[in-house]
mmCIF file of the C-alpha atoms, coordinates in Angstrom:
data_MODEL
# 
_entry.id   MODEL 
# 
loop_
_atom_site.group_PDB 
_atom_site.id 
_atom_site.type_symbol 
_atom_site.label_atom_id 
_atom_site.label_alt_id 
_atom_site.label_comp_id 
_atom_site.label_asym_id 
_atom_site.label_entity_id 
_atom_site.label_seq_id 
_atom_site.pdbx_PDB_ins_code 
_atom_site.Cartn_x 
_atom_site.Cartn_y 
_atom_site.Cartn_z 
_atom_site.occupancy 
_atom_site.B_iso_or_equiv 
_atom_site.pdbx_formal_charge 
_atom_site.auth_seq_id 
_atom_site.auth_comp_id 
_atom_site.auth_asym_id 
_atom_site.auth_atom_id 
_atom_site.pdbx_PDB_model_num 
ATOM 1   C CA . MET A 1 1   ? 226.514 81.161  115.907 1.00 0.00 ? 1   MET A CA 1 
ATOM 2   C CA . LYS A 1 2   ? 226.039 84.903  116.205 1.00 0.00 ? 2   LYS A CA 1 
ATOM 3   C CA . TYR A 1 3   ? 222.866 86.465  117.583 1.00 0.00 ? 3   TYR A CA 1 
ATOM 4   C CA . VAL A 1 4   ? 222.055 90.159  117.455 1.00 0.00 ? 4   VAL A CA 1 
ATOM 5   C CA . CYS A 1 5   ? 220.356 91.381  120.611 1.00 0.00 ? 5   CYS A CA 1 
ATOM 6   C CA . LEU A 1 6   ? 218.470 94.644  120.239 1.00 0.00 ? 6   LEU A CA 1 
ATOM 7   C CA . GLY A 1 7   ? 218.107 96.362  123.607 1.00 0.00 ? 7   GLY A CA 1 
ATOM 8   C CA . TYR A 1 8   ? 215.052 98.563  124.179 1.00 0.00 ? 8   TYR A CA 1 
ATOM 9   C CA . TYR A 1 9   ? 214.341 100.824 127.130 1.00 0.00 ? 9   TYR A CA 1 
ATOM 10  C CA . ASP A 1 10  ? 211.611 103.180 128.359 1.00 0.00 ? 10  ASP A CA 1 
ATOM 11  C CA . LYS A 1 11  ? 213.098 106.684 128.079 1.00 0.00 ? 11  LYS A CA 1 
ATOM 12  C CA . ASP A 1 12  ? 210.670 108.216 130.600 1.00 0.00 ? 12  ASP A CA 1 
ATOM 13  C CA . LYS A 1 13  ? 211.546 105.561 133.177 1.00 0.00 ? 13  LYS A CA 1 
ATOM 14  C CA . PHE A 1 14  ? 215.278 105.996 132.469 1.00 0.00 ? 14  PHE A CA 1 
ATOM 15  C CA . ASP A 1 15  ? 215.042 109.799 132.741 1.00 0.00 ? 15  ASP A CA 1 
ATOM 16  C CA . GLY A 1 16  ? 213.170 109.407 136.051 1.00 0.00 ? 16  GLY A CA 1 
ATOM 17  C CA . MET A 1 17  ? 215.924 107.357 137.670 1.00 0.00 ? 17  MET A CA 1 
ATOM 18  C CA . ALA A 1 18  ? 218.142 108.963 140.274 1.00 0.00 ? 18  ALA A CA 1 
ATOM 19  C CA . GLU A 1 19  ? 221.779 109.271 139.235 1.00 0.00 ? 19  GLU A CA 1 
ATOM 20  C CA . GLY A 1 20  ? 222.854 106.637 141.761 1.00 0.00 ? 20  GLY A CA 1 
ATOM 21  C CA . GLU A 1 21  ? 220.275 104.160 140.488 1.00 0.00 ? 21  GLU A CA 1 
ATOM 22  C CA . ARG A 1 22  ? 221.300 104.820 136.880 1.00 0.00 ? 22  ARG A CA 1 
ATOM 23  C CA . ASN A 1 23  ? 224.982 104.347 137.761 1.00 0.00 ? 23  ASN A CA 1 
ATOM 24  C CA . ALA A 1 24  ? 224.203 101.104 139.612 1.00 0.00 ? 24  ALA A CA 1 
ATOM 25  C CA . MET A 1 25  ? 222.314 99.852  136.564 1.00 0.00 ? 25  MET A CA 1 
ATOM 26  C CA . PHE A 1 26  ? 225.203 100.665 134.229 1.00 0.00 ? 26  PHE A CA 1 
ATOM 27  C CA . ASP A 1 27  ? 227.739 99.090  136.587 1.00 0.00 ? 27  ASP A CA 1 
ATOM 28  C CA . THR A 1 28  ? 225.833 95.800  136.927 1.00 0.00 ? 28  THR A CA 1 
ATOM 29  C CA . CYS A 1 29  ? 225.137 95.657  133.181 1.00 0.00 ? 29  CYS A CA 1 
ATOM 30  C CA . PHE A 1 30  ? 228.785 96.302  132.262 1.00 0.00 ? 30  PHE A CA 1 
ATOM 31  C CA . GLU A 1 31  ? 229.890 93.726  134.824 1.00 0.00 ? 31  GLU A CA 1 
ATOM 32  C CA . TYR A 1 32  ? 227.683 91.144  133.102 1.00 0.00 ? 32  TYR A CA 1 
ATOM 33  C CA . ASP A 1 33  ? 229.047 92.213  129.706 1.00 0.00 ? 33  ASP A CA 1 
ATOM 34  C CA . ASP A 1 34  ? 232.543 91.549  131.121 1.00 0.00 ? 34  ASP A CA 1 
ATOM 35  C CA . HIS A 1 35  ? 231.323 88.073  132.124 1.00 0.00 ? 35  HIS A CA 1 
ATOM 36  C CA . LEU A 1 36  ? 230.097 87.477  128.546 1.00 0.00 ? 36  LEU A CA 1 
ATOM 37  C CA . ARG A 1 37  ? 233.493 88.600  127.194 1.00 0.00 ? 37  ARG A CA 1 
ATOM 38  C CA . ALA A 1 38  ? 235.431 86.397  129.615 1.00 0.00 ? 38  ALA A CA 1 
ATOM 39  C CA . ASN A 1 39  ? 233.408 83.357  128.541 1.00 0.00 ? 39  ASN A CA 1 
ATOM 40  C CA . GLY A 1 40  ? 233.664 83.948  124.795 1.00 0.00 ? 40  GLY A CA 1 
ATOM 41  C CA . HIS A 1 41  ? 230.054 85.004  124.279 1.00 0.00 ? 41  HIS A CA 1 
ATOM 42  C CA . TRP A 1 42  ? 230.620 88.710  123.517 1.00 0.00 ? 42  TRP A CA 1 
ATOM 43  C CA . ALA A 1 43  ? 231.063 89.339  119.790 1.00 0.00 ? 43  ALA A CA 1 
ATOM 44  C CA . GLY A 1 44  ? 230.482 93.099  119.885 1.00 0.00 ? 44  GLY A CA 1 
ATOM 45  C CA . GLY A 1 45  ? 228.053 95.785  120.848 1.00 0.00 ? 45  GLY A CA 1 
ATOM 46  C CA . GLU A 1 46  ? 227.335 99.475  120.773 1.00 0.00 ? 46  GLU A CA 1 
ATOM 47  C CA . ALA A 1 47  ? 225.094 101.906 122.584 1.00 0.00 ? 47  ALA A CA 1 
ATOM 48  C CA . LEU A 1 48  ? 222.985 104.189 120.428 1.00 0.00 ? 48  LEU A CA 1 
ATOM 49  C CA . GLN A 1 49  ? 222.352 107.878 120.873 1.00 0.00 ? 49  GLN A CA 1 
ATOM 50  C CA . SER A 1 50  ? 218.747 108.905 121.538 1.00 0.00 ? 50  SER A CA 1 
ATOM 51  C CA . GLN A 1 51  ? 216.026 108.615 118.923 1.00 0.00 ? 51  GLN A CA 1 
ATOM 52  C CA . GLU A 1 52  ? 216.126 112.385 118.441 1.00 0.00 ? 52  GLU A CA 1 
ATOM 53  C CA . THR A 1 53  ? 219.424 111.889 116.600 1.00 0.00 ? 53  THR A CA 1 
ATOM 54  C CA . ALA A 1 54  ? 218.005 109.213 114.270 1.00 0.00 ? 54  ALA A CA 1 
ATOM 55  C CA . LEU A 1 55  ? 217.322 109.701 110.584 1.00 0.00 ? 55  LEU A CA 1 
ATOM 56  C CA . THR A 1 56  ? 215.223 107.217 108.616 1.00 0.00 ? 56  THR A CA 1 
ATOM 57  C CA . LEU A 1 57  ? 215.841 106.808 104.878 1.00 0.00 ? 57  LEU A CA 1 
ATOM 58  C CA . TYR A 1 58  ? 213.257 105.369 102.490 1.00 0.00 ? 58  TYR A CA 1 
ATOM 59  C CA . TRP A 1 59  ? 212.388 105.313 98.796  1.00 0.00 ? 59  TRP A CA 1 
ATOM 60  C CA . LYS A 1 60  ? 209.601 107.654 97.667  1.00 0.00 ? 60  LYS A CA 1 
ATOM 61  C CA . ASN A 1 61  ? 208.637 108.808 94.176  1.00 0.00 ? 61  ASN A CA 1 
ATOM 62  C CA . GLY A 1 62  ? 211.822 107.503 92.593  1.00 0.00 ? 62  GLY A CA 1 
ATOM 63  C CA . LYS A 1 63  ? 214.290 108.986 95.069  1.00 0.00 ? 63  LYS A CA 1 
ATOM 64  C CA . VAL A 1 64  ? 215.525 108.704 98.622  1.00 0.00 ? 64  VAL A CA 1 
ATOM 65  C CA . ALA A 1 65  ? 213.562 110.636 101.200 1.00 0.00 ? 65  ALA A CA 1 
ATOM 66  C CA . THR A 1 66  ? 214.323 111.114 104.891 1.00 0.00 ? 66  THR A CA 1 
ATOM 67  C CA . THR A 1 67  ? 212.376 111.518 108.086 1.00 0.00 ? 67  THR A CA 1 
ATOM 68  C CA . ASP A 1 68  ? 213.765 112.642 111.421 1.00 0.00 ? 68  ASP A CA 1 
ATOM 69  C CA . GLY A 1 69  ? 213.607 109.979 114.090 1.00 0.00 ? 69  GLY A CA 1 
ATOM 70  C CA . PRO A 1 70  ? 213.009 106.238 114.007 1.00 0.00 ? 70  PRO A CA 1 
ATOM 71  C CA . TYR A 1 71  ? 210.733 104.454 111.548 1.00 0.00 ? 71  TYR A CA 1 
ATOM 72  C CA . ALA A 1 72  ? 208.170 103.391 114.158 1.00 0.00 ? 72  ALA A CA 1 
ATOM 73  C CA . GLU A 1 73  ? 206.788 105.402 117.040 1.00 0.00 ? 73  GLU A CA 1 
ATOM 74  C CA . THR A 1 74  ? 206.924 103.285 120.190 1.00 0.00 ? 74  THR A CA 1 
ATOM 75  C CA . LYS A 1 75  ? 207.132 103.825 123.918 1.00 0.00 ? 75  LYS A CA 1 
ATOM 76  C CA . GLU A 1 76  ? 210.369 101.834 124.025 1.00 0.00 ? 76  GLU A CA 1 
ATOM 77  C CA . GLN A 1 77  ? 213.458 103.152 122.291 1.00 0.00 ? 77  GLN A CA 1 
ATOM 78  C CA . LEU A 1 78  ? 216.252 101.129 120.760 1.00 0.00 ? 78  LEU A CA 1 
ATOM 79  C CA . GLY A 1 79  ? 219.168 101.829 123.074 1.00 0.00 ? 79  GLY A CA 1 
ATOM 80  C CA . GLY A 1 80  ? 221.862 99.566  121.733 1.00 0.00 ? 80  GLY A CA 1 
ATOM 81  C CA . ILE A 1 81  ? 222.900 96.332  120.143 1.00 0.00 ? 81  ILE A CA 1 
ATOM 82  C CA . LEU A 1 82  ? 224.856 93.407  121.498 1.00 0.00 ? 82  LEU A CA 1 
ATOM 83  C CA . VAL A 1 83  ? 226.259 90.699  119.262 1.00 0.00 ? 83  VAL A CA 1 
ATOM 84  C CA . LEU A 1 84  ? 226.315 87.423  121.127 1.00 0.00 ? 84  LEU A CA 1 
ATOM 85  C CA . GLU A 1 85  ? 228.124 84.189  120.357 1.00 0.00 ? 85  GLU A CA 1 
ATOM 86  C CA . ALA A 1 86  ? 225.879 81.277  121.399 1.00 0.00 ? 86  ALA A CA 1 
ATOM 87  C CA . ARG A 1 87  ? 225.306 77.615  120.488 1.00 0.00 ? 87  ARG A CA 1 
ATOM 88  C CA . ASP A 1 88  ? 221.670 78.161  119.493 1.00 0.00 ? 88  ASP A CA 1 
ATOM 89  C CA . MET A 1 89  ? 218.657 80.370  120.230 1.00 0.00 ? 89  MET A CA 1 
ATOM 90  C CA . ASN A 1 90  ? 217.973 78.632  123.548 1.00 0.00 ? 90  ASN A CA 1 
ATOM 91  C CA . HIS A 1 91  ? 221.540 79.335  124.654 1.00 0.00 ? 91  HIS A CA 1 
ATOM 92  C CA . ALA A 1 92  ? 221.223 82.985  123.536 1.00 0.00 ? 92  ALA A CA 1 
ATOM 93  C CA . VAL A 1 93  ? 218.026 83.314  125.564 1.00 0.00 ? 93  VAL A CA 1 
ATOM 94  C CA . GLN A 1 94  ? 219.699 81.745  128.612 1.00 0.00 ? 94  GLN A CA 1 
ATOM 95  C CA . LEU A 1 95  ? 222.564 84.236  128.369 1.00 0.00 ? 95  LEU A CA 1 
ATOM 96  C CA . MET A 1 96  ? 220.366 87.296  127.877 1.00 0.00 ? 96  MET A CA 1 
ATOM 97  C CA . GLU A 1 97  ? 217.741 86.412  130.492 1.00 0.00 ? 97  GLU A CA 1 
ATOM 98  C CA . GLN A 1 98  ? 220.546 86.774  133.053 1.00 0.00 ? 98  GLN A CA 1 
ATOM 99  C CA . HIS A 1 99  ? 221.435 90.284  131.819 1.00 0.00 ? 99  HIS A CA 1 
ATOM 100 C CA . PRO A 1 100 ? 220.817 92.771  134.656 1.00 0.00 ? 100 PRO A CA 1 
ATOM 101 C CA . ALA A 1 101 ? 219.165 95.217  132.239 1.00 0.00 ? 101 ALA A CA 1 
ATOM 102 C CA . MET A 1 102 ? 216.152 92.885  132.316 1.00 0.00 ? 102 MET A CA 1 
ATOM 103 C CA . THR A 1 103 ? 215.566 93.681  135.990 1.00 0.00 ? 103 THR A CA 1 
ATOM 104 C CA . TYR A 1 104 ? 215.400 97.393  135.097 1.00 0.00 ? 104 TYR A CA 1 
ATOM 105 C CA . GLY A 1 105 ? 212.552 96.812  132.652 1.00 0.00 ? 105 GLY A CA 1 
ATOM 106 C CA . ASN A 1 106 ? 214.626 96.735  129.482 1.00 0.00 ? 106 ASN A CA 1 
ATOM 107 C CA . ILE A 1 107 ? 213.571 94.465  126.646 1.00 0.00 ? 107 ILE A CA 1 
ATOM 108 C CA . PHE A 1 108 ? 215.814 92.413  124.381 1.00 0.00 ? 108 PHE A CA 1 
ATOM 109 C CA . GLU A 1 109 ? 214.869 91.227  120.922 1.00 0.00 ? 109 GLU A CA 1 
ATOM 110 C CA . ILE A 1 110 ? 217.166 88.388  119.831 1.00 0.00 ? 110 ILE A CA 1 
ATOM 111 C CA . ARG A 1 111 ? 217.666 87.464  116.185 1.00 0.00 ? 111 ARG A CA 1 
ATOM 112 C CA . PRO A 1 112 ? 220.076 85.028  114.595 1.00 0.00 ? 112 PRO A CA 1 
ATOM 113 C CA . ALA A 1 113 ? 222.590 86.897  112.455 1.00 0.00 ? 113 ALA A CA 1 
ATOM 114 C CA . GLY A 1 114 ? 222.142 86.219  108.766 1.00 0.00 ? 114 GLY A CA 1 
ATOM 115 C CA . GLU A 1 115 ? 224.922 84.390  106.968 1.00 0.00 ? 115 GLU A CA 1 
ATOM 116 C CA . MET A 1 116 ? 225.906 86.579  104.037 1.00 0.00 ? 116 MET A CA 1 
ATOM 117 C CA . ASN A 1 117 ? 229.141 84.949  102.819 1.00 0.00 ? 117 ASN A CA 1 
ATOM 118 C CA . GLU A 1 118 ? 227.557 82.729  100.142 1.00 0.00 ? 118 GLU A CA 1 
ATOM 119 C CA . ILE A 1 119 ? 225.234 85.508  98.944  1.00 0.00 ? 119 ILE A CA 1 
ATOM 120 C CA . MET A 1 120 ? 228.188 87.923  98.728  1.00 0.00 ? 120 MET A CA 1 
ATOM 121 C CA . LYS A 1 121 ? 230.315 85.401  96.797  1.00 0.00 ? 121 LYS A CA 1 
ATOM 122 C CA . ALA A 1 122 ? 227.510 84.817  94.291  1.00 0.00 ? 122 ALA A CA 1 
ATOM 123 C CA . SER A 1 123 ? 227.055 88.569  93.872  1.00 0.00 ? 123 SER A CA 1 
ATOM 124 C CA . GLU A 1 124 ? 230.794 89.068  93.307  1.00 0.00 ? 124 GLU A CA 1 
ATOM 125 C CA . GLN A 1 125 ? 230.761 86.384  90.602  1.00 0.00 ? 125 GLN A CA 1 
ATOM 126 C CA . ARG A 1 126 ? 227.785 87.982  88.842  1.00 0.00 ? 126 ARG A CA 1 
ATOM 127 C CA . ARG A 1 127 ? 229.390 91.415  88.997  1.00 0.00 ? 127 ARG A CA 1 
ATOM 128 C CA . ARG A 1 128 ? 232.707 90.073  87.658  1.00 0.00 ? 128 ARG A CA 1 
ATOM 129 C CA . LYS A 1 129 ? 230.876 88.543  84.685  1.00 0.00 ? 129 LYS A CA 1 
ATOM 130 C CA . ASP A 1 130 ? 229.119 91.868  84.008  1.00 0.00 ? 130 ASP A CA 1 
ATOM 131 C CA . THR A 1 131 ? 232.423 93.804  83.896  1.00 0.00 ? 131 THR A CA 1 
ATOM 132 C CA . SER A 1 132 ? 234.214 91.241  81.681  1.00 0.00 ? 132 SER A CA 1 
ATOM 133 C CA . ARG A 1 133 ? 231.985 91.978  78.681  1.00 0.00 ? 133 ARG A CA 1 
# 
């Protein structure tokens, strides 16, 4: 089963790290990611640019409106996502609690990925019926 791991970090703490410490953190984290890949647990992942580059879209007064930045103001910033292949939530937790980013104060939120295939098939059938009239 797939689990989406949202990785959060404290920007002030990250910015305060010496370059060597930051490089060591990246190296140990990427080494663990290689371990996940080698053992069939890595299903994808991406780093995110800083929250200053974010744009939040929402519905307001009958149209789409935007706000610069993330939806919620928090001390921690979403830094990236990792898609994990694990047997169950306990297995996902076991894999992520070993991630070196934890020792640097990063936080991971783990959520099971939603299964969309059946919902998409039902939607396709409804849409096909609507266009056949």
